[in-house]
Amino acid sequence: MLKNKDLKSLIEKDIQFINTKLDYYLNCCEPKELWQAMRYTALLDGKRLRPLLALESTRICGIDNIEKVVPSACAIEIIHAYSLIHDDLPAMDNDDYRRGKPSNHKVFGEAIAILAGDALNSYVYQMIIENTPKTVQPEVLLNIINIISKASGPNGIVGGQVADIIAESKKFDEKVYDYICEYKTAALFEAAVKIGASIAESSKEKFEALSNYGKLIGVAFQIADDILDITSTQKVIGKTPGKDLKSGKATYPIVFGVDKSIKRVSALCKEAIGNIKNQNVDSALLLKIAEETVAKVSNNDS
Ligand code: GRG
C-alpha cells in the first residue's frame, strides 16, 4: 500500500487532472450567462471525491490508463454540482452559501441557477459520448450511461431528495432515513465506483464489493453531513450550519444523538472496508476516505 505522503501527492495530482478536464469539458459557449453559471459551481473548490473514486476503482480493476473513464468520472462530479445548485434554491434547502462561496442563485438569480442545473444534468451525456475514447466498447459505454442516469434520476438522487422532502412533515422513521441516505447521497458514490469497475470490465465479485463500498461510504457520508450540521461551523462546512434543528427536520443525529451517530458512521465505514478487503482489494485511497469520514465527525474541533 502507498505511504501517506505518496497518497497525498497522488490525490493532489488526480484532483488537478480532474479540474483541468472539468475546465475543458465546460468550456464556455453561448449563451455566455448560462455557461458562466454552469462553470461557477462545477469549478468551485470541492473535494472531488466522486471522480477520485471512479479513477481509483478503474485502477483497482487493473487499468492504469484512466483516459477511458475520465469523461464519465467528470460527469458524476458535474451531476453532483447540478444537485448542489438545485438543493440550495429557496424552494429546497434555501442556502446562501456553498463550497464557502455565495450559492449559484445568489450570484446569477434563481431562473439562471435552475437552468444551469438543468443544463449540467443533461450536458453530461453529450460530454461522455463526445469525449470517451473509441476503444471503449459501445455496450460498455451504454452500461455506464445507464449507471449514471439511474443514479441521477428518480431511482437515485432525485428520488432520495423527494423522499427527504416528504419525510420532513412526518414522524422520524429509521428505514425512511436510510432510504434517503442511500438514494440522495450514496447513489453517486456507488455510481462512481461502478463506472470504474465497468470500464475495466472487472469480475462480478469485485464489481459487487466496490458497489457495496460506495453505498456504505455514501450512507456514512450523509450521516456525517447531518452530524456536522449540528456540531460544525460555516467556515468548515462551507454552508450554513444548524439548519436541520432550526427547520424542525428529524435526522439520525437529531433523533439518536451525536454519539450514537458517530458510532454508526464508524460501523458503516468499517463494513465498507471489510467488503473490499474480502476481495483482496488493497486501496490506500478507499481506506483514507473511510477513515476521514469517521475522523471529521470524531474530532472535537470540527
Ligand atoms: C436532485 C436537487 C437534487 C438534489 C439531490 C445530492 C442532493 C440531493 C442534494 C445536495 C446537498 C446534499 C445535502 C447532499 C448530500 C451529500 C453531501 C454531503 C454533499 C456534499 O458533498 P461533498 O462533501 O461536497 O463531497 P464537495 O463540495 O466537497 O464536493
CSV table of C-alpha atoms and ligand atoms in Angstrom, one decimal:
chain,number,residue,atom,x,y,z
A,1,MET,CA,0.0,0.0,0.0
A,2,LEU,CA,1.1,3.6,-0.6
A,3,LYS,CA,2.7,5.7,2.1
A,4,ASN,CA,0.7,8.7,3.4
A,5,LYS,CA,3.0,11.2,1.6
A,6,ASP,CA,2.7,9.3,-1.7
A,7,LEU,CA,-1.0,9.0,-1.4
A,8,LYS,CA,-1.4,12.7,-0.7
A,9,SER,CA,0.6,13.6,-3.8
A,10,LEU,CA,-1.4,11.1,-5.9
A,11,ILE,CA,-4.7,12.6,-4.7
A,12,GLU,CA,-3.4,16.1,-5.5
A,13,LYS,CA,-2.3,15.1,-8.9
A,14,ASP,CA,-5.6,13.4,-9.7
A,15,ILE,CA,-7.6,16.4,-8.4
A,16,GLN,CA,-5.5,18.8,-10.6
A,17,PHE,CA,-6.1,16.5,-13.5
A,18,ILE,CA,-9.9,16.3,-12.9
A,19,ASN,CA,-10.1,20.1,-12.5
A,20,THR,CA,-8.2,20.6,-15.8
A,21,LYS,CA,-10.7,18.2,-17.5
A,22,LEU,CA,-13.7,19.9,-15.9
A,23,ASP,CA,-12.5,23.2,-17.2
A,24,TYR,CA,-12.0,21.8,-20.7
A,25,TYR,CA,-15.4,20.0,-20.8
A,26,LEU,CA,-17.2,23.1,-19.5
A,27,ASN,CA,-15.5,25.4,-22.0
A,28,CYS,CA,-17.7,28.5,-22.3
A,29,CYS,CA,-20.0,28.6,-25.3
A,30,GLU,CA,-23.2,30.6,-26.0
A,31,PRO,CA,-25.3,31.7,-24.2
A,32,LYS,CA,-22.4,33.0,-22.0
A,33,GLU,CA,-24.6,33.7,-19.0
A,34,LEU,CA,-25.7,30.1,-18.8
A,35,TRP,CA,-22.1,28.6,-19.2
A,36,GLN,CA,-20.8,31.1,-16.6
A,37,ALA,CA,-23.4,29.9,-14.1
A,38,MET,CA,-22.7,26.2,-15.0
A,39,ARG,CA,-18.9,26.7,-14.6
A,40,TYR,CA,-19.3,28.7,-11.4
A,41,THR,CA,-20.5,25.9,-9.1
A,42,ALA,CA,-18.9,23.0,-11.0
A,43,LEU,CA,-15.4,24.5,-10.8
A,44,LEU,CA,-15.6,25.9,-7.3
A,45,ASP,CA,-13.2,24.1,-4.8
A,46,GLY,CA,-14.6,20.8,-3.7
A,47,LYS,CA,-13.1,17.6,-2.6
A,48,ARG,CA,-13.8,15.8,-6.0
A,49,LEU,CA,-14.4,12.6,-4.0
A,50,ARG,CA,-16.7,11.1,-6.6
A,51,PRO,CA,-14.4,11.4,-9.6
A,52,LEU,CA,-11.5,10.3,-7.4
A,53,LEU,CA,-13.4,7.2,-6.6
A,54,ALA,CA,-14.1,6.5,-10.2
A,55,LEU,CA,-10.4,6.8,-11.2
A,56,GLU,CA,-9.4,4.6,-8.2
A,57,SER,CA,-11.9,1.9,-9.0
A,58,THR,CA,-10.6,1.8,-12.6
A,59,ARG,CA,-7.1,1.3,-11.3
A,60,ILE,CA,-8.1,-1.3,-8.7
A,61,CYS,CA,-9.7,-3.3,-11.5
A,62,GLY,CA,-6.5,-3.3,-13.5
A,63,ILE,CA,-6.4,-0.3,-15.8
A,64,ASP,CA,-3.8,2.3,-15.3
A,65,ASN,CA,-4.6,4.5,-18.3
A,66,ILE,CA,-7.5,6.4,-16.8
A,67,GLU,CA,-8.4,8.4,-20.0
A,68,LYS,CA,-11.2,5.9,-20.8
A,69,VAL,CA,-13.0,6.7,-17.5
A,70,VAL,CA,-12.3,10.5,-17.2
A,71,PRO,CA,-15.4,11.8,-19.1
A,72,SER,CA,-17.7,9.6,-17.0
A,73,ALA,CA,-15.8,10.4,-13.8
A,74,CYS,CA,-16.2,14.1,-14.5
A,75,ALA,CA,-19.9,13.6,-15.4
A,76,ILE,CA,-20.5,12.3,-11.9
A,77,GLU,CA,-18.9,15.5,-10.4
A,78,ILE,CA,-21.0,17.7,-12.8
A,79,ILE,CA,-24.2,15.9,-11.7
A,80,HIS,CA,-23.1,16.5,-8.1
A,81,ALA,CA,-22.6,20.2,-8.9
A,82,TYR,CA,-26.1,20.4,-10.5
A,83,SER,CA,-27.7,18.8,-7.4
A,84,LEU,CA,-25.9,21.3,-5.2
A,85,ILE,CA,-27.2,24.2,-7.2
A,86,HIS,CA,-30.8,23.0,-7.1
A,87,ASP,CA,-30.5,21.9,-3.4
A,88,ASP,CA,-29.5,25.5,-2.5
A,89,LEU,CA,-32.6,27.1,-4.1
A,90,PRO,CA,-35.2,28.8,-1.9
A,91,ALA,CA,-37.7,26.1,-2.8
A,92,MET,CA,-35.4,23.4,-1.5
A,93,ASP,CA,-32.7,23.8,1.2
A,94,ASN,CA,-32.5,27.6,0.7
A,95,ASP,CA,-28.9,28.2,1.5
A,96,ASP,CA,-27.0,31.3,0.5
A,97,TYR,CA,-23.6,29.6,0.7
A,98,ARG,CA,-22.0,26.6,-0.9
A,99,ARG,CA,-18.4,25.5,-1.0
A,100,GLY,CA,-17.6,28.6,1.0
A,101,LYS,CA,-18.9,31.0,-1.6
A,102,PRO,CA,-22.4,32.5,-2.4
A,103,SER,CA,-24.6,29.9,-3.8
A,104,ASN,CA,-25.4,29.9,-7.6
A,105,HIS,CA,-28.8,31.6,-7.4
A,106,LYS,CA,-27.3,34.3,-5.2
A,107,VAL,CA,-24.8,35.2,-8.0
A,108,PHE,CA,-26.9,34.5,-11.1
A,109,GLY,CA,-30.5,34.7,-9.9
A,110,GLU,CA,-33.0,31.8,-9.5
A,111,ALA,CA,-34.0,31.4,-13.1
A,112,ILE,CA,-30.5,31.1,-14.4
A,113,ALA,CA,-29.5,28.8,-11.5
A,114,ILE,CA,-32.3,26.4,-12.2
A,115,LEU,CA,-31.4,26.4,-15.9
A,116,ALA,CA,-27.7,26.0,-15.2
A,117,GLY,CA,-28.5,22.9,-13.1
A,118,ASP,CA,-30.8,21.5,-15.9
A,119,ALA,CA,-28.1,22.2,-18.5
A,120,LEU,CA,-25.3,20.4,-16.4
A,121,ASN,CA,-27.6,17.5,-15.8
A,122,SER,CA,-28.3,16.9,-19.5
A,123,TYR,CA,-24.9,18.0,-20.9
A,124,VAL,CA,-23.0,15.2,-19.2
A,125,TYR,CA,-24.4,12.6,-21.7
A,126,GLN,CA,-23.2,14.7,-24.7
A,127,MET,CA,-19.9,15.1,-22.9
A,128,ILE,CA,-19.4,11.4,-22.3
A,129,ILE,CA,-20.4,10.4,-25.8
A,130,GLU,CA,-18.2,13.0,-27.5
A,131,ASN,CA,-15.1,12.5,-25.3
A,132,THR,CA,-14.9,8.8,-24.3
A,133,PRO,CA,-12.1,7.1,-26.4
A,134,LYS,CA,-13.4,4.9,-29.2
A,135,THR,CA,-11.5,2.0,-27.6
A,136,VAL,CA,-14.4,1.7,-25.1
A,137,GLN,CA,-16.8,-0.8,-26.5
A,138,PRO,CA,-20.3,0.6,-27.2
A,139,GLU,CA,-22.0,-1.8,-24.8
A,140,VAL,CA,-19.7,-0.8,-22.0
A,141,LEU,CA,-20.5,2.9,-22.7
A,142,LEU,CA,-24.2,2.1,-22.8
A,143,ASN,CA,-23.9,0.4,-19.4
A,144,ILE,CA,-22.1,3.4,-18.0
A,145,ILE,CA,-24.7,5.8,-19.2
A,146,ASN,CA,-27.3,3.6,-17.7
A,147,ILE,CA,-25.5,3.6,-14.3
A,148,ILE,CA,-25.2,7.4,-14.4
A,149,SER,CA,-28.7,8.2,-15.5
A,150,LYS,CA,-30.1,5.7,-12.9
A,151,ALA,CA,-28.1,7.3,-10.1
A,152,SER,CA,-29.1,10.8,-11.0
A,153,GLY,CA,-32.8,10.3,-11.6
A,154,PRO,CA,-35.9,9.0,-9.8
A,155,ASN,CA,-34.1,5.8,-8.9
A,156,GLY,CA,-31.2,7.9,-7.5
A,157,ILE,CA,-30.6,11.4,-6.1
A,158,VAL,CA,-33.9,12.9,-7.3
A,159,GLY,CA,-35.9,10.1,-5.7
A,160,GLY,CA,-33.9,10.5,-2.5
A,161,GLN,CA,-34.4,14.2,-2.4
A,162,VAL,CA,-38.2,13.8,-2.8
A,163,ALA,CA,-38.3,11.2,0.0
A,164,ASP,CA,-36.4,13.7,2.1
A,165,ILE,CA,-38.9,16.5,1.4
A,166,ILE,CA,-41.9,14.2,2.2
A,167,ALA,CA,-40.2,12.9,5.4
A,168,GLU,CA,-40.0,16.5,6.7
A,169,SER,CA,-43.7,16.6,7.5
A,170,LYS,CA,-43.8,13.1,9.0
A,171,LYS,CA,-42.6,11.3,12.2
A,172,PHE,CA,-39.0,10.1,12.0
A,173,ASP,CA,-38.7,6.6,10.5
A,174,GLU,CA,-35.3,5.0,10.6
A,175,LYS,CA,-36.0,2.9,7.4
A,176,VAL,CA,-37.0,6.0,5.5
A,177,TYR,CA,-33.9,7.9,6.8
A,178,ASP,CA,-31.7,5.0,5.5
A,179,TYR,CA,-33.5,5.1,2.1
A,180,ILE,CA,-32.9,8.9,1.9
A,181,CYS,CA,-29.2,8.4,2.6
A,182,GLU,CA,-28.9,5.6,0.1
A,183,TYR,CA,-30.7,7.5,-2.7
A,184,LYS,CA,-30.0,11.1,-2.0
A,185,THR,CA,-26.3,10.7,-1.3
A,186,ALA,CA,-24.9,7.2,-1.7
A,187,ALA,CA,-26.2,6.8,-5.3
A,188,LEU,CA,-23.5,9.0,-6.8
A,189,PHE,CA,-20.7,7.3,-4.7
A,190,GLU,CA,-21.9,3.9,-5.8
A,191,ALA,CA,-22.2,5.0,-9.4
A,192,ALA,CA,-18.6,6.4,-9.3
A,193,VAL,CA,-17.1,3.1,-8.3
A,194,LYS,CA,-19.3,1.2,-10.6
A,195,ILE,CA,-18.3,3.1,-13.7
A,196,GLY,CA,-14.6,2.5,-12.9
A,197,ALA,CA,-15.2,-1.2,-12.5
A,198,SER,CA,-17.3,-1.3,-15.7
A,199,ILE,CA,-14.7,0.5,-17.8
A,200,ALA,CA,-12.1,-2.0,-16.5
A,201,GLU,CA,-14.6,-4.9,-17.2
A,202,SER,CA,-14.0,-6.2,-13.7
A,203,SER,CA,-15.1,-9.5,-12.2
A,204,LYS,CA,-18.7,-9.7,-10.9
A,205,GLU,CA,-17.3,-10.2,-7.4
A,206,LYS,CA,-15.1,-7.1,-7.5
A,207,PHE,CA,-17.9,-5.1,-9.0
A,208,GLU,CA,-20.2,-6.1,-6.1
A,209,ALA,CA,-17.6,-5.4,-3.5
A,210,LEU,CA,-16.8,-1.9,-4.9
A,211,SER,CA,-20.6,-1.1,-5.2
A,212,ASN,CA,-21.2,-2.1,-1.6
A,213,TYR,CA,-18.2,0.1,-0.5
A,214,GLY,CA,-19.7,3.0,-2.4
A,215,LYS,CA,-23.1,2.5,-0.9
A,216,LEU,CA,-21.9,2.1,2.7
A,217,ILE,CA,-19.5,5.1,2.4
A,218,GLY,CA,-22.3,7.2,0.9
A,219,VAL,CA,-24.7,6.5,3.7
A,220,ALA,CA,-21.9,7.2,6.3
A,221,PHE,CA,-21.2,10.4,4.4
A,222,GLN,CA,-24.8,11.6,4.7
A,223,ILE,CA,-25.0,10.8,8.5
A,224,ALA,CA,-21.7,12.6,8.9
A,225,ASP,CA,-23.1,15.6,7.0
A,226,ASP,CA,-26.1,15.6,9.3
A,227,ILE,CA,-23.8,15.4,12.4
A,228,LEU,CA,-21.7,18.3,11.1
A,229,ASP,CA,-24.9,20.3,10.6
A,230,ILE,CA,-25.2,20.2,14.4
A,231,THR,CA,-21.5,20.3,15.5
A,232,SER,CA,-19.6,22.3,12.9
A,233,THR,CA,-19.2,25.8,11.7
A,234,GLN,CA,-19.8,27.6,8.4
A,235,LYS,CA,-16.1,28.0,7.9
A,236,VAL,CA,-15.5,24.3,8.0
A,237,ILE,CA,-18.6,23.0,6.0
A,238,GLY,CA,-18.8,25.9,3.6
A,239,LYS,CA,-22.6,26.2,4.0
A,240,THR,CA,-24.9,27.4,6.8
A,241,PRO,CA,-24.9,25.0,9.8
A,242,GLY,CA,-27.7,24.4,12.3
A,243,LYS,CA,-30.4,24.3,9.6
A,244,ASP,CA,-31.9,20.9,10.4
A,245,LEU,CA,-32.6,21.8,14.0
A,246,LYS,CA,-33.9,25.2,13.0
A,247,SER,CA,-36.3,23.9,10.4
A,248,GLY,CA,-37.5,21.1,12.7
A,249,LYS,CA,-36.1,18.4,10.5
A,250,ALA,CA,-35.5,15.0,12.1
A,251,THR,CA,-32.2,13.5,11.2
A,252,TYR,CA,-30.4,10.5,12.7
A,253,PRO,CA,-28.2,12.6,15.0
A,254,ILE,CA,-31.1,14.8,16.0
A,255,VAL,CA,-33.2,11.8,17.0
A,256,PHE,CA,-30.5,9.4,18.4
A,257,GLY,CA,-27.8,11.9,19.4
A,258,VAL,CA,-24.4,12.7,18.1
A,259,ASP,CA,-22.5,9.9,19.9
A,260,LYS,CA,-24.7,7.1,18.6
A,261,SER,CA,-24.5,8.7,15.1
A,262,ILE,CA,-20.7,8.8,15.2
A,263,LYS,CA,-20.7,5.1,16.2
A,264,ARG,CA,-23.0,4.3,13.2
A,265,VAL,CA,-20.7,6.2,10.8
A,266,SER,CA,-17.7,4.3,12.2
A,267,ALA,CA,-19.5,0.9,11.8
A,268,LEU,CA,-20.6,1.7,8.2
A,269,CYS,CA,-17.0,2.7,7.2
A,270,LYS,CA,-15.6,-0.5,8.8
A,271,GLU,CA,-18.1,-2.6,6.9
A,272,ALA,CA,-17.3,-0.7,3.7
A,273,ILE,CA,-13.6,-1.5,4.1
A,274,GLY,CA,-14.4,-5.1,5.1
A,275,ASN,CA,-16.2,-5.5,1.8
A,276,ILE,CA,-13.2,-4.6,-0.4
A,277,LYS,CA,-10.7,-6.4,1.9
A,278,ASN,CA,-12.7,-9.6,1.3
A,279,GLN,CA,-11.9,-9.2,-2.4
A,280,ASN,CA,-8.2,-8.6,-1.6
A,281,VAL,CA,-8.5,-5.0,-2.7
A,282,ASP,CA,-5.7,-3.1,-1.0
A,283,SER,CA,-6.5,0.6,-1.8
A,284,ALA,CA,-4.9,3.4,0.3
A,285,LEU,CA,-7.4,5.9,-1.1
A,286,LEU,CA,-10.5,3.9,-0.3
A,287,LEU,CA,-9.2,3.3,3.2
A,288,LYS,CA,-8.4,7.0,3.6
A,289,ILE,CA,-11.9,8.1,2.5
A,290,ALA,CA,-13.4,5.8,5.1
A,291,GLU,CA,-11.0,6.9,7.8
A,292,GLU,CA,-11.5,10.6,7.1
A,293,THR,CA,-15.3,10.2,7.1
A,294,VAL,CA,-15.0,8.9,10.7
A,295,ALA,CA,-12.3,11.5,11.7
A,296,LYS,CA,-14.3,14.5,10.5
A,297,VAL,CA,-17.1,13.8,12.9
A,298,SER,CA,-15.0,12.5,15.7
A,299,ASN,CA,-12.6,15.5,16.1
A,300,ASN,CA,-13.9,18.0,18.6
A,301,ASP,CA,-12.5,20.9,16.7
A,302,SER,CA,-14.7,20.2,13.6
B,1,GRG,C1,-31.5,16.4,-7.3
B,1,GRG,C2,-31.8,18.7,-6.4
B,1,GRG,C3,-31.4,17.3,-6.2
B,1,GRG,C4,-30.8,17.0,-5.0
B,1,GRG,C5,-30.4,15.7,-4.7
B,1,GRG,C6,-27.4,15.5,-3.6
B,1,GRG,C7,-28.6,16.2,-3.2
B,1,GRG,C8,-29.9,15.6,-3.3
B,1,GRG,C9,-28.5,17.4,-2.6
B,1,GRG,C10,-27.3,18.1,-2.4
B,1,GRG,C11,-27.0,18.5,-1.0
B,1,GRG,C12,-26.7,17.4,-0.1
B,1,GRG,C13,-27.2,17.5,1.3
B,1,GRG,C14,-26.1,16.4,-0.5
B,1,GRG,C15,-25.8,15.3,0.4
B,1,GRG,C16,-24.4,14.8,0.1
B,1,GRG,C17,-23.4,15.7,0.5
B,1,GRG,C18,-22.9,15.5,1.9
B,1,GRG,C19,-22.9,16.6,-0.3
B,1,GRG,C20,-21.7,17.4,-0.1
B,1,GRG,O1,-20.7,16.6,-0.8
B,1,GRG,P1,-19.2,16.8,-0.6
B,1,GRG,O2,-18.8,16.9,0.8
B,1,GRG,O3,-19.0,18.3,-1.3
B,1,GRG,O4,-18.4,15.8,-1.5
B,1,GRG,P2,-17.9,18.9,-2.1
B,1,GRG,O5,-18.2,20.4,-2.1
B,1,GRG,O6,-16.5,18.6,-1.5
B,1,GRG,O7,-18.0,18.3,-3.5
